[in-house]
Amino acid sequence: MPDMENALYVVATPIGNLGDIGLRALEVLRGVDLVACEDTRHARHLLDHHGITVPTLALHQHNENEAAGKLIRLLGEGRRIALVSDAGTPGVSDPGARTVAAVRAAGFRVIPLPGPNAAITAMSAAGLADQRFLFVGFLPAKVGARKTAILDLASVDAALVFYEAPHRIMETVVDLVELLEPRREIVIARELTKMFEQIERMPLAAATAWLVADVNHQRGEFVLVVSGPPPREGLDAETERVLIALLAELPVRQAAKLAAEITGQPKNALYARALELKGAAV
Ligand code: SAM
């Protein structure tokens, strides 16, 4: 690329199939002086595949501040640098954001090169009718925090997009099934763009059985897309009265939990209504 600027080029790379890389990304990776990458061996595999010999520098979550300082010094010397992550788009559930902020703050241009992203790839094949989606990424690893996060998302009027790793896919799906409205659907997208790619759509309640039906169903990398909540039918007057009384004394989660015990109504519906009531009171 003859007229490449002295800048940081943020380059999205394949999420599996090494052929999924744009012409401009390849030109930039060939033309820069250095490729900053999460894992040098991983990046080398991609670069070698495309016959690119540019040197690499490790930039991962444990050295990002220090490595960003080095990049800024090199940019100051007039170098052109590419930033890539192990897969997909840097800065999306991957390192990159702190580097980009530091480079921009130092007065250098940051040039994004769009390309693969697992969430968007899954959305493109999910076929859900929702007008909106919320990218959540990874849920917390600890059970309590994960359940709280899911309950907080239960009333969001949008499809929800999660990332998950094979060792946690089962527990995450079990929690989604337990805490989200059972009429919602889930699309389980595993190993996108790879040899054993699978994209399966099913009622949320059927997801656990699907995972246990075949050990291979729990292997690989996952994107989970859950359709938005169905239109909520209003709570009956008595349930609403109980919830309002409890909300006057208790935090939202406790009020919803207790109201569910007292009235027998679903906890997530009460939680969603409690959030609305709290919002209205602010
Ligand atoms: N930056 C990446 C992106 O733009 O999508 C995401 C990196 S994040 C560390 C890795 C997670 O992305 C995996 O655990 C998985 O949830 C999802 N992922 C990445 N590649 C995938 C693939 N080929 N199929 C399904 N999910 C994938």
Short mmCIF file of C-alpha atoms in Angstrom, two decimals, residues 12 95 130-131:
data_model
loop_
_atom_site.label_atom_id
_atom_site.label_comp_id
_atom_site.label_asym_id
_atom_site.label_seq_id
_atom_site.Cartn_x
_atom_site.Cartn_y
_atom_site.Cartn_z
CA ALA A 12 -10.37 -7.53 12.19
CA PRO A 95 -7.87 -6.40 24.17
CA ASP A 130 -36.23 -8.85 16.64
CA GLN A 131 -35.64 -5.28 15.55
#
